[in-house]
mmCIF file of C-alpha atoms in Angstrom:
data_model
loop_
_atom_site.group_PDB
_atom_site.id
_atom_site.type_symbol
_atom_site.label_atom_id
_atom_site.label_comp_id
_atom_site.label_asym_id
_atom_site.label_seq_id
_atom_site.Cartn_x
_atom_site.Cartn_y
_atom_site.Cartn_z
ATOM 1 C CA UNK H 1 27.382 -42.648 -14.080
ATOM 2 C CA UNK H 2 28.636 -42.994 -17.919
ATOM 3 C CA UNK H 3 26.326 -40.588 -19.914
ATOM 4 C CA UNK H 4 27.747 -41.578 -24.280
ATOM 5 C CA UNK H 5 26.519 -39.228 -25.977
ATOM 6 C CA UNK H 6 26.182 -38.810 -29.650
ATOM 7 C CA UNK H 7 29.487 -37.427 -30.381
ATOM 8 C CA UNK H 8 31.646 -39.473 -27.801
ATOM 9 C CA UNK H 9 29.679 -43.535 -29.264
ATOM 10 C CA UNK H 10 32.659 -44.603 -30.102
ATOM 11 C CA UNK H 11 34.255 -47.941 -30.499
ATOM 12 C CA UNK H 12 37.085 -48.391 -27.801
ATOM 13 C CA UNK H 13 37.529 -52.236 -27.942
ATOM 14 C CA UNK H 14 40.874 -51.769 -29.718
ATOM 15 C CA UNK H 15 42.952 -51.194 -26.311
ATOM 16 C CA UNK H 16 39.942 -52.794 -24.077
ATOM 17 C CA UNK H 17 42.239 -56.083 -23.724
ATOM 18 C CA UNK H 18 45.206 -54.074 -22.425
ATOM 19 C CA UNK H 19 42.751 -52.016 -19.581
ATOM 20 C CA UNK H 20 40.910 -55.135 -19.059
ATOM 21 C CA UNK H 21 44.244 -56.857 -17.331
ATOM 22 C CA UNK H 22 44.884 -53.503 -15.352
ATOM 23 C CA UNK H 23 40.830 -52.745 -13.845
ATOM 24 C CA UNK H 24 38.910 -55.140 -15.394
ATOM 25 C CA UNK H 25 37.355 -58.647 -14.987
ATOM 26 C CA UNK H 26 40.364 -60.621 -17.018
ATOM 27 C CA UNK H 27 40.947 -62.417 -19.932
ATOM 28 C CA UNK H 28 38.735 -64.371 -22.323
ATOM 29 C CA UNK H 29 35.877 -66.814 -20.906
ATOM 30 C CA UNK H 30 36.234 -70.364 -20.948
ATOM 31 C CA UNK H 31 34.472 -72.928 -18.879
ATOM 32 C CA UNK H 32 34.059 -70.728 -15.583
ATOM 33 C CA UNK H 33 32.490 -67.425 -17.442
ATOM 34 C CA UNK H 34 30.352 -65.160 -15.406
ATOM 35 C CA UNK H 35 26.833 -65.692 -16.141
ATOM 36 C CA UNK H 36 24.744 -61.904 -16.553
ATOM 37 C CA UNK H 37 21.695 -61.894 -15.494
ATOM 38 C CA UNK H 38 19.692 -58.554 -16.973
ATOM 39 C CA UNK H 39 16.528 -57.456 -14.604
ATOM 40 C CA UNK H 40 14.216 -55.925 -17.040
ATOM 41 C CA UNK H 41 11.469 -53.697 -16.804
ATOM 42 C CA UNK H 42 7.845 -55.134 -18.220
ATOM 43 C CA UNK H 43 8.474 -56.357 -22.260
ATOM 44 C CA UNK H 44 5.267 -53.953 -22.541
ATOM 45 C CA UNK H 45 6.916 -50.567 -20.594
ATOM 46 C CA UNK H 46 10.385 -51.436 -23.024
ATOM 47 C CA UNK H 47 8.109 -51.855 -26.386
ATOM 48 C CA UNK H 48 5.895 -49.064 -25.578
ATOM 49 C CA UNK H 49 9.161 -47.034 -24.958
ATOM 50 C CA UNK H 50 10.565 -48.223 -28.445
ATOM 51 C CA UNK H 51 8.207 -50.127 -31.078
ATOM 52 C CA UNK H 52 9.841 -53.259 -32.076
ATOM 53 C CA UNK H 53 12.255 -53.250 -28.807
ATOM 54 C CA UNK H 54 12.600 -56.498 -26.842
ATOM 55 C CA UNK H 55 13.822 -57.343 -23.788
ATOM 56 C CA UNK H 56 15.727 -60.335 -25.465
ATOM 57 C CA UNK H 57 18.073 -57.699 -27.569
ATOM 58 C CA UNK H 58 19.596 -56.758 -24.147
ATOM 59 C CA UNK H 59 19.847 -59.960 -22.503
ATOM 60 C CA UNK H 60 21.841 -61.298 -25.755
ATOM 61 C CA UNK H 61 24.177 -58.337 -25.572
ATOM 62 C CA UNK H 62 24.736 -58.955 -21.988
ATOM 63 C CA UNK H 63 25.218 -62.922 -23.194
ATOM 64 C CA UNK H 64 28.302 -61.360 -25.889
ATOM 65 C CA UNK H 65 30.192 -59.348 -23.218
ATOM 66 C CA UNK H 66 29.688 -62.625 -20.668
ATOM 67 C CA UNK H 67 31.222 -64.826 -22.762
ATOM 68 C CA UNK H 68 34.489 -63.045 -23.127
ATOM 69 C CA UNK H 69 34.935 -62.340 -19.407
ATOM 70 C CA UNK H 70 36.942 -65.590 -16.955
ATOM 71 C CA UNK H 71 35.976 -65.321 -13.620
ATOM 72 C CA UNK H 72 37.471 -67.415 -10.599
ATOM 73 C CA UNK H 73 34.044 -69.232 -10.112
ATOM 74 C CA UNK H 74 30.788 -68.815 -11.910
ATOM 75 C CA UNK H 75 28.543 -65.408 -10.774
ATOM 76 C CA UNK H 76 25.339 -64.096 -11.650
ATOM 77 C CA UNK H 77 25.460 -60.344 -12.267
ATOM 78 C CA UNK H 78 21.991 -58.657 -11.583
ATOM 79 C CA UNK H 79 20.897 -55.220 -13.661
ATOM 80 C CA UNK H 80 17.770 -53.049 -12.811
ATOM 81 C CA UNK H 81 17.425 -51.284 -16.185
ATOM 82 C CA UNK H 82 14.804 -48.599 -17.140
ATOM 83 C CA UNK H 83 13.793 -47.295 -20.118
ATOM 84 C CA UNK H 84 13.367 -43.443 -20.972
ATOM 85 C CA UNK H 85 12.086 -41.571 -23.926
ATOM 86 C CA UNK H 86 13.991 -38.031 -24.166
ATOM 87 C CA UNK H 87 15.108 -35.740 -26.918
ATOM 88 C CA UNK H 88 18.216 -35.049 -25.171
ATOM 89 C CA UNK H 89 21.622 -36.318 -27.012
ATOM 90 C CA UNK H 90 22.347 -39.210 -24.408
ATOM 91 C CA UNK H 91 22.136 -42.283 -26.156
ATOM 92 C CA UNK H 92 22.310 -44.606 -22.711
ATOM 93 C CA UNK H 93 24.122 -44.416 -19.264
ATOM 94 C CA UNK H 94 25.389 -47.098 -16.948
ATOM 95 C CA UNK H 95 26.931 -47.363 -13.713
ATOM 96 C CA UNK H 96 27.525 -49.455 -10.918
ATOM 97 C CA UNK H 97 28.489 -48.010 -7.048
ATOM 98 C CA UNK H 98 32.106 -48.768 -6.013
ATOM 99 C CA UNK H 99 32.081 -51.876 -3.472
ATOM 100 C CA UNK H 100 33.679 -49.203 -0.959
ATOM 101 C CA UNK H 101 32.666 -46.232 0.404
ATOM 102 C CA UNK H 102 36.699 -45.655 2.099
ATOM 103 C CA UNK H 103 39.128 -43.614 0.862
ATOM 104 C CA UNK H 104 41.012 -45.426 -1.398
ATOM 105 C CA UNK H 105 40.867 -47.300 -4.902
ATOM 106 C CA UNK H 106 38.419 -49.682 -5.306
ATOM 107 C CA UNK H 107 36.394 -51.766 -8.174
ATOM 108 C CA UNK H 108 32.739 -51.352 -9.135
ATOM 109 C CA UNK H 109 30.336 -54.040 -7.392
ATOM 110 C CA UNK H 110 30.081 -55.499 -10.837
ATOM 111 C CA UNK H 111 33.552 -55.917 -10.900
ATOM 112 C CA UNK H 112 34.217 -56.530 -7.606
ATOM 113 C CA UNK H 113 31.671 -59.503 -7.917
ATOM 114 C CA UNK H 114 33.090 -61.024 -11.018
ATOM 115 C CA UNK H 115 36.932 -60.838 -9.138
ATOM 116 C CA UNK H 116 35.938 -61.976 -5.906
ATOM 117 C CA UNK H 117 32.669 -63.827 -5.885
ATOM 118 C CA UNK H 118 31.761 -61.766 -3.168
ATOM 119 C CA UNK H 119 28.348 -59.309 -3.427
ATOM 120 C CA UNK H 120 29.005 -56.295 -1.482
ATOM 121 C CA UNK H 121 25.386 -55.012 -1.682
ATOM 122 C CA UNK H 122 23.749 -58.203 -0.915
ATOM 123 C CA UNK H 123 20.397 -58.584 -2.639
ATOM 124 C CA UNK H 124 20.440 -55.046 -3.867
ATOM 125 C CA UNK H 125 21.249 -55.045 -7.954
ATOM 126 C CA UNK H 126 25.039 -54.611 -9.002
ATOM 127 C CA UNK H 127 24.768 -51.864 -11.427
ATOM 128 C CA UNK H 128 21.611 -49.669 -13.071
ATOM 129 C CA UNK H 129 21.660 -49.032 -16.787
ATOM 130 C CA UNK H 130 19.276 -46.873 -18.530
ATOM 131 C CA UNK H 131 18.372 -46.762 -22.615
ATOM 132 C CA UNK H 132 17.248 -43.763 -24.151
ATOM 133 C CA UNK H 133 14.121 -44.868 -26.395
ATOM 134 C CA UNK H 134 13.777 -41.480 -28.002
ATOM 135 C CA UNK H 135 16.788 -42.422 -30.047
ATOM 136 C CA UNK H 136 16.720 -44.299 -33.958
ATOM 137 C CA UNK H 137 18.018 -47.426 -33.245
ATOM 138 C CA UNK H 138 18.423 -50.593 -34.530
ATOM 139 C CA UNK H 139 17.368 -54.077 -32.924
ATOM 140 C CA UNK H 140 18.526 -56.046 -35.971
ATOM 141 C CA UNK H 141 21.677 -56.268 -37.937
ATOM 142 C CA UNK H 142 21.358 -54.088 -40.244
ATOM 143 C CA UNK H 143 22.089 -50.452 -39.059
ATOM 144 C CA UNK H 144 21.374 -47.597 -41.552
ATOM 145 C CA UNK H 145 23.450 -44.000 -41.535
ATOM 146 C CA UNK H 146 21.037 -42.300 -39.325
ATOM 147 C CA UNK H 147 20.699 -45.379 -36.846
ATOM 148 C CA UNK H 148 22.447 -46.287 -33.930
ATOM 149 C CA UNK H 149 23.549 -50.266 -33.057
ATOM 150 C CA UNK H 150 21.451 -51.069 -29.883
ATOM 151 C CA UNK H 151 23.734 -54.488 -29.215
ATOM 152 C CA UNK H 152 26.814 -52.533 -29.280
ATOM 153 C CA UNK H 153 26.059 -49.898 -27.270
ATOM 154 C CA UNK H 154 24.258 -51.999 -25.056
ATOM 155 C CA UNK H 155 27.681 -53.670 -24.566
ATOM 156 C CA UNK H 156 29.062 -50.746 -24.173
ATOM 157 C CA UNK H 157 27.525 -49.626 -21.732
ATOM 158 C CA UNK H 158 27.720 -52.932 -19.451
ATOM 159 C CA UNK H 159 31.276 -52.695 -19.984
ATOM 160 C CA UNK H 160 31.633 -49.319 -18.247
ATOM 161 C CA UNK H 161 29.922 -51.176 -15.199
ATOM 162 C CA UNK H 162 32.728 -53.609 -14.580
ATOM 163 C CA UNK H 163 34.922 -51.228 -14.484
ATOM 164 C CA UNK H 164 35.966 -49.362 -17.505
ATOM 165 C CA UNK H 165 34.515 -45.924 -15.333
ATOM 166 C CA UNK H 166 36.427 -43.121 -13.703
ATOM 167 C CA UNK H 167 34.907 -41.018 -10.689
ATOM 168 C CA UNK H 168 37.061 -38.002 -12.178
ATOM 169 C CA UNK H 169 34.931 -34.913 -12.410
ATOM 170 C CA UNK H 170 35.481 -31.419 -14.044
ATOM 171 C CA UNK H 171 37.691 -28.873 -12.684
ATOM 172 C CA UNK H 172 37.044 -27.610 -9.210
ATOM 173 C CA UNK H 173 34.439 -30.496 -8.304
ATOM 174 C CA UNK H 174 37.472 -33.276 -7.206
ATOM 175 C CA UNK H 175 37.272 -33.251 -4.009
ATOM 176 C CA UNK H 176 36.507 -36.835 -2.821
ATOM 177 C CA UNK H 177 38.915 -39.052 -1.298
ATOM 178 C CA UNK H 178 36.973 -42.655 -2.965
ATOM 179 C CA UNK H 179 37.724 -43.874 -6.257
ATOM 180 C CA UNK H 180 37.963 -46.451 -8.871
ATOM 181 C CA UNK H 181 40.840 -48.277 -9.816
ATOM 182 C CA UNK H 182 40.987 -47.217 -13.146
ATOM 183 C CA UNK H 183 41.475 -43.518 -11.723
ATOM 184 C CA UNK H 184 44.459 -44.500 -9.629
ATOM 185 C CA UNK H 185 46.035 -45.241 -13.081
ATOM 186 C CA UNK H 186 45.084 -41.844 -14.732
ATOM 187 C CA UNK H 187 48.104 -39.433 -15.368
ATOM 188 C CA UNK H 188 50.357 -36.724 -17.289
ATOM 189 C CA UNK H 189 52.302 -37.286 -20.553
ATOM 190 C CA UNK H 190 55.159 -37.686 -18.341
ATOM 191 C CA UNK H 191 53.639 -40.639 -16.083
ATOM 192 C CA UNK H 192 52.488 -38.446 -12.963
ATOM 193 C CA UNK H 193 49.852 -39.443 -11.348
ATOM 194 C CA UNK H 194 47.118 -36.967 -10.838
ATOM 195 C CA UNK H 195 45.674 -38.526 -8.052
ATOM 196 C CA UNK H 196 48.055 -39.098 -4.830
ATOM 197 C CA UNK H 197 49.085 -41.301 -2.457
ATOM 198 C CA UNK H 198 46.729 -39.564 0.396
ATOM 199 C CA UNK H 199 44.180 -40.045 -2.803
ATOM 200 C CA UNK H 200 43.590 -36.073 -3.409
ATOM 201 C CA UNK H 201 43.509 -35.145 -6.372
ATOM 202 C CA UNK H 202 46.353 -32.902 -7.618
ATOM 203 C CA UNK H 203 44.979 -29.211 -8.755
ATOM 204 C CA UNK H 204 48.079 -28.777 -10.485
ATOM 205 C CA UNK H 205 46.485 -31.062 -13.335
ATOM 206 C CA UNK H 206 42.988 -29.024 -13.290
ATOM 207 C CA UNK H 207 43.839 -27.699 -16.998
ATOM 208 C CA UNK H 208 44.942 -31.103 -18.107
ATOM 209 C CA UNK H 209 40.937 -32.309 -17.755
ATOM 210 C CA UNK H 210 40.651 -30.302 -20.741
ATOM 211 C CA UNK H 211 44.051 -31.213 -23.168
ATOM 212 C CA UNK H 212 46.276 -28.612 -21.835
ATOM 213 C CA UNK H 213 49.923 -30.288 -22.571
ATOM 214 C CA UNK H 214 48.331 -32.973 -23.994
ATOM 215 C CA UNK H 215 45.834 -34.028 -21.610
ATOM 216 C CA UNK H 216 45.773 -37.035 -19.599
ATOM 217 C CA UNK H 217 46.362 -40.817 -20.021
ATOM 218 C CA UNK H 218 45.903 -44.514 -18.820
ATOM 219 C CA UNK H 219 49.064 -45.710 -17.784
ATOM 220 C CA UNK H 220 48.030 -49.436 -16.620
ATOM 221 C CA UNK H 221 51.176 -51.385 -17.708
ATOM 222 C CA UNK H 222 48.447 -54.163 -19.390
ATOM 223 C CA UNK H 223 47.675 -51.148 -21.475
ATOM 224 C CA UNK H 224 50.716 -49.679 -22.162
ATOM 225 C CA UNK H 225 52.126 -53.112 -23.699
ATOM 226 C CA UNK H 226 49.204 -53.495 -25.377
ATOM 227 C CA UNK H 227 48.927 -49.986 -26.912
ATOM 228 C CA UNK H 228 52.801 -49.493 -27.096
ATOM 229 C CA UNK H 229 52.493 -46.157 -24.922
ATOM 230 C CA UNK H 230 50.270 -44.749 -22.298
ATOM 231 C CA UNK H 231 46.565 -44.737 -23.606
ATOM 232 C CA UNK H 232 45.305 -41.245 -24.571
ATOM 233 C CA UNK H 233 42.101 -40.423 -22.653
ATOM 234 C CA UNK H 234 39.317 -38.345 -24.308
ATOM 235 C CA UNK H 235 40.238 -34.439 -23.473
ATOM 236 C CA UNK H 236 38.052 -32.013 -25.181
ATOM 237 C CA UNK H 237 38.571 -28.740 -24.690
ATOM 238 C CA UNK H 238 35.382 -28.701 -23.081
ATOM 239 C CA UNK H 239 34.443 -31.162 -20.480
ATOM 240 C CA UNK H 240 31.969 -33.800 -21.304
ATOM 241 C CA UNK H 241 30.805 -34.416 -17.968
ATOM 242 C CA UNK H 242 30.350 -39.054 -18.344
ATOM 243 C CA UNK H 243 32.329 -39.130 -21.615
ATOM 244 C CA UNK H 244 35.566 -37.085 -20.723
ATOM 245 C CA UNK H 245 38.192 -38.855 -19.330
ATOM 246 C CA UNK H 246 35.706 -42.380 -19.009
ATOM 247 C CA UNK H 247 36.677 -42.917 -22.747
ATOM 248 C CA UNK H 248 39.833 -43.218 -25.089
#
């Protein structure tokens, strides 16, 4: 699960073309784009969460990442979303299971979906997303100083389902053997991989989770022609468990 909080919002569309071609969906939508379906909750649980929230402010932002993603053949992509009010600093989270529960490298169902056509939950919904209502946001275009964009962090968010999302935990909790494929691209200044062919996770890099020699990076060659260089991951001295590492 992607928790963005307050300090990590950040824009990352920049080098999202270059990651795209190495984990994601692909390139641009044309005539075959993936159609998103967002599963609501009640318009009157969302409104009474957040006056002068609509359920139509999600579905449009689902519309915007949609029609920049080509899939082989058109598929509907199916969200249960819930709405929370909290005073705690997450703004929303998202997440979708990977379509394999082997050891290995594998995509999100969401993006396993959109790259295959095939549903490897059946009838079950393809990723979860949750909005924090306690937050100040902002359902129109205009977004003051002390407000926070719903669309683009509702896009945000939805992004991190298809893929943008590593399964890379903090120091001493790596233990699992499954994956995403943007982890198996995840490595050192000097293009090691922390994660190995037998898919453990190398200890050696424990202190990079946290910038020692600086930190860790995506090393996708779609990214690294795009960016010029492997991609700097976010590193903070202290681990943000959903924003370190999931972000650049």
């Amino acid at each position: 699960m992607i928790d963005d909080d307050l300090d990590q919002h950040r824009a990352d569309v920049g080098h999202a073309v270059g990651i795209a071609g190495d984990v994601g969906p692909g390139p641009p939508a044309h005539d075959d784009a993936a159609r998103i379906e967002v599963r609501l909750p009640r318009r009157s649980v969302l409104e009474r969460r957040s006056p002068g929230a609509d359920r139509d402010d999600l579905a449009l932002s689902a519309k915007a990442v949609a029609a920049n993603i080509a899939a082989p053949s058109p598929v509907t992509i199916v969200y249960n979303v819930t709405a929370t009010k909290t005073t705690s600093r997450t703004l929303a989270t998202a997440t979708s299971d990977l379509s394999s529960a082997n050891s290995g490298f594998y995509g999100t169902v969401v993006q396993n979906k959109i790259q295959t056509g095939v549903d490897p939950n059946g009838t079950t919904a393809d990723g979860t997303i949750d909005v924090n209502f306690g937050m100040p946001w902002s359902f129109t275009n205009t977004v003051s100083t002390s407000q926070y964009d719903f669309t683009s962090t509702a896009m945000h968010e939805i992004v991190h389902s298809m893929g943008f999302i590593s399964f890379v935990d903090r120091a001493g909790y790596n233990t699992r053997l499954n994956w995403t494929k943007y982890d198996s691209f995840i490595m050192t200044s000097t293009k090691v991989k922390v994660i190995g062919t037998n898919y453990k996770w190398n200890t050696t890099y424990n202190p990079y989770l946290t910038g020692t020699s600086g930190g860790l990076y995506f090393g996708g060659p779609n990214a690294v022609a795009a960016y010029g260089g492997l991609v700097p991951l976010y590193t903070p001295s202290t681990w943000a468990a959903g924003s370190s590492i999931n972000h650049l």
